[in-house]
PDB file of C-alpha atoms in Angstrom:
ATOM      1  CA  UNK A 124      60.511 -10.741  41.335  1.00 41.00           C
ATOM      2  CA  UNK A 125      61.126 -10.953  37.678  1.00 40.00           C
ATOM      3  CA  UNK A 126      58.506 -11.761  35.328  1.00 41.00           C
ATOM      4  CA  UNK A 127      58.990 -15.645  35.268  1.00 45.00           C
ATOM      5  CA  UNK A 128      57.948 -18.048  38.236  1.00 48.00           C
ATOM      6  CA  UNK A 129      60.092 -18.940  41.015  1.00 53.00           C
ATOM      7  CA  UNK A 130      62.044 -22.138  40.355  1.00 57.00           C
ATOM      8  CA  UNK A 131      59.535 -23.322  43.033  1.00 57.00           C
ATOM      9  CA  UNK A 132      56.275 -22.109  41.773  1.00 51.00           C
ATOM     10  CA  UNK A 133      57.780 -23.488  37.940  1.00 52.00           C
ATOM     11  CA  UNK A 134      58.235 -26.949  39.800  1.00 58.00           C
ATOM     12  CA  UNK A 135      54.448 -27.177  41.392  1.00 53.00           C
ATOM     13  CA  UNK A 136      53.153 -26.015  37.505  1.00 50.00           C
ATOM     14  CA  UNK A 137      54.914 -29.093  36.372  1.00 52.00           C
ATOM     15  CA  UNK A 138      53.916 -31.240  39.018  1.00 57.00           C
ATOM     16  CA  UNK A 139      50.672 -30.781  39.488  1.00 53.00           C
ATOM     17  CA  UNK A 140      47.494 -32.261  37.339  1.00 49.00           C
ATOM     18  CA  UNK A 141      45.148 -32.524  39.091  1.00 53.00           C
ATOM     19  CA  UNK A 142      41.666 -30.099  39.337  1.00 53.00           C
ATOM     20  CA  UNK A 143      42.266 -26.284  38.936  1.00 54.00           C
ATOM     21  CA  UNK A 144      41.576 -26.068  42.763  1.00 56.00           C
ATOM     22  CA  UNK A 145      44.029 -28.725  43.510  1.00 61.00           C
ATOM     23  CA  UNK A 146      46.288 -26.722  41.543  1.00 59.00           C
ATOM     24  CA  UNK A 147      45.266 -23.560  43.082  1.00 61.00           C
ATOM     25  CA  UNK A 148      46.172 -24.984  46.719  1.00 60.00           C
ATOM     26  CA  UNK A 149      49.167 -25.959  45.867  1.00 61.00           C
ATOM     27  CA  UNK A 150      50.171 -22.991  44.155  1.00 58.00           C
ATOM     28  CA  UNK A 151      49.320 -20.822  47.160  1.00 58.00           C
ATOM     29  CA  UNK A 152      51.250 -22.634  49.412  1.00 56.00           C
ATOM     30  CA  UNK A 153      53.833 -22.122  46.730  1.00 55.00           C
ATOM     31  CA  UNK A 154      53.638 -18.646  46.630  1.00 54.00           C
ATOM     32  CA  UNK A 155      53.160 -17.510  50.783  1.00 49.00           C
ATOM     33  CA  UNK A 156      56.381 -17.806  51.221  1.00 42.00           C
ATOM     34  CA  UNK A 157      57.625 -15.512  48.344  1.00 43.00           C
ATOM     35  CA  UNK A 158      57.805 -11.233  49.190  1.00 34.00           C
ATOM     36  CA  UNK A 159      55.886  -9.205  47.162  1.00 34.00           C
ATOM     37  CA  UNK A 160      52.557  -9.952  48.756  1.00 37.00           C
ATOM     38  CA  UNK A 161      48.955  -8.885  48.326  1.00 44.00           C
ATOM     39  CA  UNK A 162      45.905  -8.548  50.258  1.00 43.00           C
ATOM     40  CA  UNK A 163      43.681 -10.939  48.084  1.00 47.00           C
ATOM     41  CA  UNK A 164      40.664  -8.935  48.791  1.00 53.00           C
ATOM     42  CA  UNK A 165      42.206  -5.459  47.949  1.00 65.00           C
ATOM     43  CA  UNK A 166      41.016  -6.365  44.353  1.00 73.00           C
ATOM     44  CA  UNK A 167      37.055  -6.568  45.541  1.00 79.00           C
ATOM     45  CA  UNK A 168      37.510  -3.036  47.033  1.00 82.00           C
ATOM     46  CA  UNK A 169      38.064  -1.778  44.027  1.00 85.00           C
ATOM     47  CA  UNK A 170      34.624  -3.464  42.378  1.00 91.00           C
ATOM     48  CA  UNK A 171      32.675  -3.133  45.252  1.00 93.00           C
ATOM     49  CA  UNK A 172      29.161  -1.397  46.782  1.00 96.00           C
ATOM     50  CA  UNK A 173      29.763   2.698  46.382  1.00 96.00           C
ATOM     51  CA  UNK A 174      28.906   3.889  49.978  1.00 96.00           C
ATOM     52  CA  UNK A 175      28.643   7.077  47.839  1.00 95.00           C
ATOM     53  CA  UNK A 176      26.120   5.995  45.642  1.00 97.00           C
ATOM     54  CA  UNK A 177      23.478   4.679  47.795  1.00 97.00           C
ATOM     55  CA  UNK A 178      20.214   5.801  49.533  1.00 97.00           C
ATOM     56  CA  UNK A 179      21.113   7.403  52.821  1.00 96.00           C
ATOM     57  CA  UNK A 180      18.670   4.055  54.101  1.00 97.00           C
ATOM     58  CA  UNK A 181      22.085   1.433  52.476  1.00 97.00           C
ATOM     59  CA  UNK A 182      25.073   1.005  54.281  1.00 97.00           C
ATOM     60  CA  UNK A 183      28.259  -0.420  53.301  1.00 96.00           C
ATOM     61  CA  UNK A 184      29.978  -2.685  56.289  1.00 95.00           C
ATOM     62  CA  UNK A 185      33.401  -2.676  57.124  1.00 91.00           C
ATOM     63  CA  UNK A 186      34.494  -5.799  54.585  1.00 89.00           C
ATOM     64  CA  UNK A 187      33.844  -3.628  51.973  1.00 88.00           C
ATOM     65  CA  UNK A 188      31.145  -6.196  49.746  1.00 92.00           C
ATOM     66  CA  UNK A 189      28.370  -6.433  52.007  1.00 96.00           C
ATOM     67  CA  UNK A 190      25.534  -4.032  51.807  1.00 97.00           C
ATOM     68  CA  UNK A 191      22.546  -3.687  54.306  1.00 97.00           C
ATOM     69  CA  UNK A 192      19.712  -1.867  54.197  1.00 97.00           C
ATOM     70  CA  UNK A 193      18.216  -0.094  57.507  1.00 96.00           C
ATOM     71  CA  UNK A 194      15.088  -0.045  59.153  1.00 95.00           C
ATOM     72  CA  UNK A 195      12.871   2.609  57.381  1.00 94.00           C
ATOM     73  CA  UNK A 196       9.815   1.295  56.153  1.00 93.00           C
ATOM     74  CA  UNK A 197       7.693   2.009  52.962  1.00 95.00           C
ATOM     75  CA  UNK A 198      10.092   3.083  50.973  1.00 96.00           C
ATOM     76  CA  UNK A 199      12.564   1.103  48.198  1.00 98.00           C
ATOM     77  CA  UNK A 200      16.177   1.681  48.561  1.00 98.00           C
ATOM     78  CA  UNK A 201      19.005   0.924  45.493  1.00 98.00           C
ATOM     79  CA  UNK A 202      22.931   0.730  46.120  1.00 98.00           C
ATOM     80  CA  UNK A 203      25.273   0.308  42.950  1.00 98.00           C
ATOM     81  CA  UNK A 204      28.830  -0.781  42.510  1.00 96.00           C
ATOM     82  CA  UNK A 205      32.024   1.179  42.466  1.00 94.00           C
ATOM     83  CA  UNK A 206      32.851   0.528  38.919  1.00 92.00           C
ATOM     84  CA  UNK A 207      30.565   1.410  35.788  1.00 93.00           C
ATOM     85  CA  UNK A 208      31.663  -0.762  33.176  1.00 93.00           C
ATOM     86  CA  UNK A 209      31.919   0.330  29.132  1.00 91.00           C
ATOM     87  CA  UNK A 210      33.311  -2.818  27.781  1.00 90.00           C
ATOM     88  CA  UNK A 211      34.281  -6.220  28.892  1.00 91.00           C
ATOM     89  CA  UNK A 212      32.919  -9.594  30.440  1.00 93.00           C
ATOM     90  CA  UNK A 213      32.556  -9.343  34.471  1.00 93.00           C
ATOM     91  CA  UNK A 214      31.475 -11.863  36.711  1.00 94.00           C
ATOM     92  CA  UNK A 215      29.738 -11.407  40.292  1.00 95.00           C
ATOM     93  CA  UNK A 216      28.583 -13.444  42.922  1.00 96.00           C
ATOM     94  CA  UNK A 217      25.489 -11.955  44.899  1.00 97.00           C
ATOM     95  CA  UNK A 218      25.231 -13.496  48.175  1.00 97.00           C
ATOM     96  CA  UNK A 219      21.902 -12.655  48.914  1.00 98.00           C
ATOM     97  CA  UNK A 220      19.868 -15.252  51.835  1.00 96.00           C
ATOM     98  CA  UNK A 221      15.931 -15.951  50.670  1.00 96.00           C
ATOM     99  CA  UNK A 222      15.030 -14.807  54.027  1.00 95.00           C
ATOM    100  CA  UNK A 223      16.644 -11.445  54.116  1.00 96.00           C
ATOM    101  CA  UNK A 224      14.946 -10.628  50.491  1.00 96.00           C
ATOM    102  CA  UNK A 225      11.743  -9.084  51.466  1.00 92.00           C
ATOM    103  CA  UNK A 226       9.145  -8.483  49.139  1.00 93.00           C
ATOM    104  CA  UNK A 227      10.888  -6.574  46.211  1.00 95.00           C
ATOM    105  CA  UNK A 228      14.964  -7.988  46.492  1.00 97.00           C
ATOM    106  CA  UNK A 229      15.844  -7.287  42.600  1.00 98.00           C
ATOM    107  CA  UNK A 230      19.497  -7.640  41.234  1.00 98.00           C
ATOM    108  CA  UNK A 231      20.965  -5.596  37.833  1.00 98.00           C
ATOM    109  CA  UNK A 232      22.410  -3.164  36.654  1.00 98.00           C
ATOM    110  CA  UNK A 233      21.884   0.689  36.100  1.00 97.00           C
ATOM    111  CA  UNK A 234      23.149   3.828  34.898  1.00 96.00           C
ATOM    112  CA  UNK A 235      24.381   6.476  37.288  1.00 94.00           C
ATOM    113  CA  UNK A 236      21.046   8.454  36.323  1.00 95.00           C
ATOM    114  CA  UNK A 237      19.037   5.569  38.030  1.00 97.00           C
ATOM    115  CA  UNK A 238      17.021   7.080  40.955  1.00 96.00           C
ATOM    116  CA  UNK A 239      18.053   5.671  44.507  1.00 97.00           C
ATOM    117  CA  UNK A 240      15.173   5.549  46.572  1.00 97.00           C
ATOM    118  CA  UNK A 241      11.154   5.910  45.972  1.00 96.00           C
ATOM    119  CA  UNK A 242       7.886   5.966  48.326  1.00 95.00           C
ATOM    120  CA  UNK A 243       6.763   2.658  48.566  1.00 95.00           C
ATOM    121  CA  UNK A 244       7.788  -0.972  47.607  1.00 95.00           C
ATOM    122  CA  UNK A 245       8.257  -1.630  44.161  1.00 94.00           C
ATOM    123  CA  UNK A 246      10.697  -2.531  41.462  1.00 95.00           C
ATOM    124  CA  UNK A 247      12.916   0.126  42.022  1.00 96.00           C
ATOM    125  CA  UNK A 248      15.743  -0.956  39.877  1.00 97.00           C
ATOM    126  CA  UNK A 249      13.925  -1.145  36.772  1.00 96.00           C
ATOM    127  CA  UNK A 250      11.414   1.434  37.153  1.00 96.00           C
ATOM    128  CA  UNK A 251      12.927   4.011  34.432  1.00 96.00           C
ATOM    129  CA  UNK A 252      14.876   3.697  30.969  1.00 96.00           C
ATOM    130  CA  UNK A 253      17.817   3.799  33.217  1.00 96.00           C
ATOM    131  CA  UNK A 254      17.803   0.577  34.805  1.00 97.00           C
ATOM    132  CA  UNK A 255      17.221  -3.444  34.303  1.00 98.00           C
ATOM    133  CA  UNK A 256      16.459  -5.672  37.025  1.00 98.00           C
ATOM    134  CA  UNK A 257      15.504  -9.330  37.978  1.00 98.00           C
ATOM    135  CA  UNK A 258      13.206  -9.800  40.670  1.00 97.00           C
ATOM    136  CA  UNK A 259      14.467 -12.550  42.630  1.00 97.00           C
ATOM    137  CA  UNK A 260      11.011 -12.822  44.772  1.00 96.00           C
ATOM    138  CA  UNK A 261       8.502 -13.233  41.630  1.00 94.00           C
ATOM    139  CA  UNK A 262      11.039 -14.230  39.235  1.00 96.00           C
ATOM    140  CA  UNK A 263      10.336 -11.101  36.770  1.00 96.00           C
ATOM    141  CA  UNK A 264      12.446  -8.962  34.529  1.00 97.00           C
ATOM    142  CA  UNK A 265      11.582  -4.978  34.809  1.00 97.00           C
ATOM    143  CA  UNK A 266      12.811  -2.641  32.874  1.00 97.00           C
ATOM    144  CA  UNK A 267      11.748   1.391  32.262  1.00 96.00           C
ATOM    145  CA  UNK A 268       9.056   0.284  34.481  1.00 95.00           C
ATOM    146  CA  UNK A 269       7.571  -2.297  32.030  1.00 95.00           C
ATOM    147  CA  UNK A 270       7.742  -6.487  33.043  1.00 93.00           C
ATOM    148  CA  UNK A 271       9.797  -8.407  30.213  1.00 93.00           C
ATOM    149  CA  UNK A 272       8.669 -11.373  31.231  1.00 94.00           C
ATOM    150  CA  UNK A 273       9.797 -14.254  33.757  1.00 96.00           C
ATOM    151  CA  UNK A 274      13.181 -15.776  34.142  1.00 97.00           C
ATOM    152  CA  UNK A 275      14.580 -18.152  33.661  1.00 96.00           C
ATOM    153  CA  UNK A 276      11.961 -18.225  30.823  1.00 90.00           C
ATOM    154  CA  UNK A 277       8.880 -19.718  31.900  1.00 82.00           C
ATOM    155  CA  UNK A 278      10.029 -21.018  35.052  1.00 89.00           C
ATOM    156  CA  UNK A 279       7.811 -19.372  37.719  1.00 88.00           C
ATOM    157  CA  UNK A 280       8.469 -21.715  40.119  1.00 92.00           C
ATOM    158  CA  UNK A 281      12.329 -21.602  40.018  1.00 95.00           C
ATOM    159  CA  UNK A 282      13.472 -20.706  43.342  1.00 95.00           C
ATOM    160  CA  UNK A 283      16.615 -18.261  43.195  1.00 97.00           C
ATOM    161  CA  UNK A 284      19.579 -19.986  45.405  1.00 97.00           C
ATOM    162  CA  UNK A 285      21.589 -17.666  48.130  1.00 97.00           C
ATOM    163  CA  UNK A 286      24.159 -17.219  45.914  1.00 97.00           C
ATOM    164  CA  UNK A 287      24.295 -16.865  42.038  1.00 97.00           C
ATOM    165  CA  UNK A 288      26.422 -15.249  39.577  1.00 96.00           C
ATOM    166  CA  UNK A 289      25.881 -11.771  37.403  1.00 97.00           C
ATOM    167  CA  UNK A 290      27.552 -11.642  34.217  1.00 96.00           C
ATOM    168  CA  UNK A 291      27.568  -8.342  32.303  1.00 96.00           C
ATOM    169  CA  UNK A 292      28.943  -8.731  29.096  1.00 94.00           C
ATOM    170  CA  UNK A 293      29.104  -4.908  28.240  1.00 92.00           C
ATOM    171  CA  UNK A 294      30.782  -5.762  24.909  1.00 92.00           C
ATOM    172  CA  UNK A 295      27.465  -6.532  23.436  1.00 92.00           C
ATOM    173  CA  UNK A 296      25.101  -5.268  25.710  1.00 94.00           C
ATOM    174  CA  UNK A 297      23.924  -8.405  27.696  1.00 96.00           C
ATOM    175  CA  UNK A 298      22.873  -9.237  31.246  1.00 97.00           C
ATOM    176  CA  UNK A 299      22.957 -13.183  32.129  1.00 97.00           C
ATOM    177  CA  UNK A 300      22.819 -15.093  35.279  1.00 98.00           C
ATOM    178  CA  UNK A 301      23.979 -18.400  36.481  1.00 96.00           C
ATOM    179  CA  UNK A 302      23.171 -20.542  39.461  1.00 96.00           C
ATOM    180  CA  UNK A 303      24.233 -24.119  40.671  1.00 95.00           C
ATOM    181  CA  UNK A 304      26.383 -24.292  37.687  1.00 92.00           C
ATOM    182  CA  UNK A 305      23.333 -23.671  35.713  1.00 95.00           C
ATOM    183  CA  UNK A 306      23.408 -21.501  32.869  1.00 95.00           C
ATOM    184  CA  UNK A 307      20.339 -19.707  32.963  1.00 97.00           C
ATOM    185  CA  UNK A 308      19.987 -17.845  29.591  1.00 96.00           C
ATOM    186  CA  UNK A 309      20.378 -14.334  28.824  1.00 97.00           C
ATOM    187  CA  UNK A 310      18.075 -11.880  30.493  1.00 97.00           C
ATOM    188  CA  UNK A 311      18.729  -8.602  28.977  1.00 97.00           C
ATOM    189  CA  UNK A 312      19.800  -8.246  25.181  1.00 95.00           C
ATOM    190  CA  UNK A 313      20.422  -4.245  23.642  1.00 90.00           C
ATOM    191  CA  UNK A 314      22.096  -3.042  27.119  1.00 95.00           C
ATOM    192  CA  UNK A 315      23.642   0.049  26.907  1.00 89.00           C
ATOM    193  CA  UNK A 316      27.717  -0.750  25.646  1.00 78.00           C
ATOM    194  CA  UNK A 317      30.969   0.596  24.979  1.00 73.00           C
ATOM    195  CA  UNK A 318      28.894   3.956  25.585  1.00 76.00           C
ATOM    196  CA  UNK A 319      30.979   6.196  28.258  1.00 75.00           C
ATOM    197  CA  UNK A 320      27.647   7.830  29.230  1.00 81.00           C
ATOM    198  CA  UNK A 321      25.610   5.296  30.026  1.00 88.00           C
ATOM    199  CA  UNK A 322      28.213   2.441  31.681  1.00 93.00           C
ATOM    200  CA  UNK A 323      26.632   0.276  33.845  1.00 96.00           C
ATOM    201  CA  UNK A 324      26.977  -0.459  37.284  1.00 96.00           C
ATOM    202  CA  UNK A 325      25.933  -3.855  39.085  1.00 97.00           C
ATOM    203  CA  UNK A 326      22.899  -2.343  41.160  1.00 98.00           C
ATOM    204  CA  UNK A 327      20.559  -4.000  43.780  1.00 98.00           C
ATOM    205  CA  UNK A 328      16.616  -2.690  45.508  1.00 98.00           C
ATOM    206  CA  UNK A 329      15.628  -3.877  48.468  1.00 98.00           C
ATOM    207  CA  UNK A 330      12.819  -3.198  51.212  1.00 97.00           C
ATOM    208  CA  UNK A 331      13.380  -5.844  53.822  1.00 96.00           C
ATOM    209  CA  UNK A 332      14.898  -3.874  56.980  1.00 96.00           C
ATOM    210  CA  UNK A 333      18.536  -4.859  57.768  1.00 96.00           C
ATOM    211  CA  UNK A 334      18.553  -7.389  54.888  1.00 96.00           C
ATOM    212  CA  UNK A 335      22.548  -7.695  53.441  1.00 97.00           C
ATOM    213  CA  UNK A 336      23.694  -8.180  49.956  1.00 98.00           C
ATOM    214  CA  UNK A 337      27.183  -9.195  49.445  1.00 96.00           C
ATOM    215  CA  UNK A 338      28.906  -8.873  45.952  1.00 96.00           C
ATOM    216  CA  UNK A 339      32.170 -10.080  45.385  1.00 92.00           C
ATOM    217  CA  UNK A 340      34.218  -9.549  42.048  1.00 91.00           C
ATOM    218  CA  UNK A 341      35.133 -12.634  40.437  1.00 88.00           C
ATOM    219  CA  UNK A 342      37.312 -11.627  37.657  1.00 84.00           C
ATOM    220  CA  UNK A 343      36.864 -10.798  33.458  1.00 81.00           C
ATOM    221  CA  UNK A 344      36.023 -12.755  30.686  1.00 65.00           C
ATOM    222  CA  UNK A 345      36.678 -13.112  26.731  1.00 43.00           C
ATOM    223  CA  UNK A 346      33.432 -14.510  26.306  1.00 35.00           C
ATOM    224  CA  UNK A 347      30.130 -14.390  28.253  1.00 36.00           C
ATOM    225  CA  UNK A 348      30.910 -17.923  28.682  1.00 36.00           C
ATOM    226  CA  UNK A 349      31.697 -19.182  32.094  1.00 38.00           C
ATOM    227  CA  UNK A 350      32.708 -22.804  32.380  1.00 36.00           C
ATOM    228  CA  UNK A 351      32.333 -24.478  36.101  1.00 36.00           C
ATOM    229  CA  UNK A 352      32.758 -22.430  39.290  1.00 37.00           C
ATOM    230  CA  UNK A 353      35.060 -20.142  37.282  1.00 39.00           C
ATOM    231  CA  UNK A 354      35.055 -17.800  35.027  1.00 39.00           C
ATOM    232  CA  UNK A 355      37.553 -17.860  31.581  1.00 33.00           C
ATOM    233  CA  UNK A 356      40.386 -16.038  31.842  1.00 36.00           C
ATOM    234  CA  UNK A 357      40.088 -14.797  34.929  1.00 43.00           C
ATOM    235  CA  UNK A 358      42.881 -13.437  37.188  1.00 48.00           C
ATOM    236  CA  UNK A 359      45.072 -15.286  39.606  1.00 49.00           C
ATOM    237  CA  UNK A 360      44.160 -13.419  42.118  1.00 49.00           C
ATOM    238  CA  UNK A 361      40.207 -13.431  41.595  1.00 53.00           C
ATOM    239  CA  UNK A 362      40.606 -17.574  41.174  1.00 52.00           C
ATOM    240  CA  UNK A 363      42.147 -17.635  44.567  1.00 55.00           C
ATOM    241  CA  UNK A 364      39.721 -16.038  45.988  1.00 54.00           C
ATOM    242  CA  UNK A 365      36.428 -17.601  44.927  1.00 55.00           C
ATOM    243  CA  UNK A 366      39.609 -21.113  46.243  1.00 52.00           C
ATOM    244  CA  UNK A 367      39.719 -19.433  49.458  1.00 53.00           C
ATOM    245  CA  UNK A 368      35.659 -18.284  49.838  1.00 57.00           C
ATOM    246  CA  UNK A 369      34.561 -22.442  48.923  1.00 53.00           C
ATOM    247  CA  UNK A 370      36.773 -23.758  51.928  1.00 51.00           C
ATOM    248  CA  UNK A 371      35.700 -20.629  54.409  1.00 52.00           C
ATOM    249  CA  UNK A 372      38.625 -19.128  54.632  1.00 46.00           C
ATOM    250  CA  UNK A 373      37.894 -14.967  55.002  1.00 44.00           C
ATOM    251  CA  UNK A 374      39.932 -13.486  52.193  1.00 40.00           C
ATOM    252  CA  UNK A 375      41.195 -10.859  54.822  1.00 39.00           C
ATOM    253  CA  UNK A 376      43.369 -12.815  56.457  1.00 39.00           C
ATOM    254  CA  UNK A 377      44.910 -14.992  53.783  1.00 39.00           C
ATOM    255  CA  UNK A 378      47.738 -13.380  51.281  1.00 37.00           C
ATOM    256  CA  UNK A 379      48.918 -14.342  47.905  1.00 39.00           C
ATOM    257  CA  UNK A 380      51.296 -13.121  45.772  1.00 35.00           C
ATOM    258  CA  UNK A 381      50.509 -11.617  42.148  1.00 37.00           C
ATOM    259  CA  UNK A 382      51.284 -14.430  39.580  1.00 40.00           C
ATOM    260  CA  UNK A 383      53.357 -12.308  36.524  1.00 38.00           C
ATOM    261  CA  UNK A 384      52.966 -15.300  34.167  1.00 36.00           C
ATOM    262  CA  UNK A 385      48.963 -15.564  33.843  1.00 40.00           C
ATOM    263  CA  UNK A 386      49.434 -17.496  30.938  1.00 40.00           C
ATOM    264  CA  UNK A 387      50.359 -20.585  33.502  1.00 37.00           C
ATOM    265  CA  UNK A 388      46.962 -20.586  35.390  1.00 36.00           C
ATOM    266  CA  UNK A 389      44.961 -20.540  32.072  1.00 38.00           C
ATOM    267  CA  UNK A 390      46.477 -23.518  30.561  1.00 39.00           C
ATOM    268  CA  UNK A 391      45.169 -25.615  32.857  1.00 34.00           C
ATOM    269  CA  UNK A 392      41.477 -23.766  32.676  1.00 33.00           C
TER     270      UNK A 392
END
């Protein structure tokens, strides 16, 4: 295909004004039809947990965004992503269940000079100058071993949902997180960015025995701004999927086709 729309997929642009999900279902069914097609989680493969850069106690399953931690006991074990990022906006959502968290489940970022495992539970991620982590269990922020504080600010009791979103705006060096469509501030401010050798990598510690974290890639960003279920300016693709994961559908099975005029998904954003 060209760069412009089918005359179909031009006609269902036109036609359609309703929500951007509404929109997204009907351009799907628009577009399943066409050649051309893509796996719609080929793009999380590439974001994904590193079964290379894990503790030999992580394991990556066979979808590709679920990591699970095995059965050996006092010790802490970290996994990071696939990509280390220098500069941009990215969005994740942790799937993470409250009863698979343990005692020390802490979500971030690090550098690839971030230790992977230690003796004992503790705030792994977070436990040197390499690292920054939120500690979904007691609600603190740890960094080169030192607390920051509790977040959301002064919010002890907040109870972290299953799932939540990461944004890592690596333009300006910040680390925010979002639940429930609830902004909840910024976290980390003077993060390593646009600095080749320290890029960051979404990381995760855990010590609760055959506890999963799944992490799938939701897209890019101008801004650290994310408005609704979705971030700004993110890709067709990634928009389809986060469509696809709210009605159950596995991502695996379901194709779509690469949209080559991205313009006409973020007017109606």
């Amino acid at each position: 295909m060209g760069n412009r729309p089918s005359q179909r997929q031009a006609e269902v642009l036109r036609q359609q004004r309703g929500s951007t999900l509404e929109m997204l279902e009907a351009l799907i069914q628009a577009m399943i039809d066409d050649d051309n097609h893509v796996l719609v989680n080929d793009l999380q493969g590439l974001h994904a947990w590193d079964p290379l850069d894990c503790s030999d106690n992580f394991t990556v399953l066979q979808d590709k965004v679920t990591a699970r931690r095995g059965e050996k006991t006092m010790r802490t074990d970290l996994i990071r992503g696939k990509k280390a990022y220098v500069s941009g906006t990215h969005v994740f959502e942790i799937f993470w269940p409250r009863d698979e968290r343990g005692s020390h489940a802490i979500i971030g970022v690090a550098t690839q000079n971030a230790p992977l495992s230690c003796e004992g539970y503790s705030h792994l991620l977070g436990l040197t100058s390499d690292s920054w982590g939120w500690s979904l269990v007691d609600k603190r922020l740890v960094h080169d071993g030192w607390e920051c504080g509790i977040y959301p600010s002064d919010r002890i009791d907040y109870e972290v949902p299953n799932t939540f979103l990461v944004i890592l705006n690596a333009d300006d060096g910040t680390l925010r997180f979002k639940a429930n469509d609830e902004d909840l501030g910024i976290a980390f401010t003077d993060l390593p960015h646009q600095n080749r050798r320290k890029a960051l990598c979404i990381s995760a510690s855990a010590t609760h025995a055959n506890g999963d974290v799944r992490m799938r890639y939701m897209g890019t960003t101008e801004s650290s701004s994310v408005r609704g279920n979705f971030p700004i300016q993110c890709q067709y693709k990634e928009l389809c999927w986060r469509y696809l994961n709210d009605l159950g559908v596995k991502g695996e099975t379901f194709y779509t086709k690469r949209m080559d005029n991205q313009e006409k998904i973020t007017e109606y954003l």
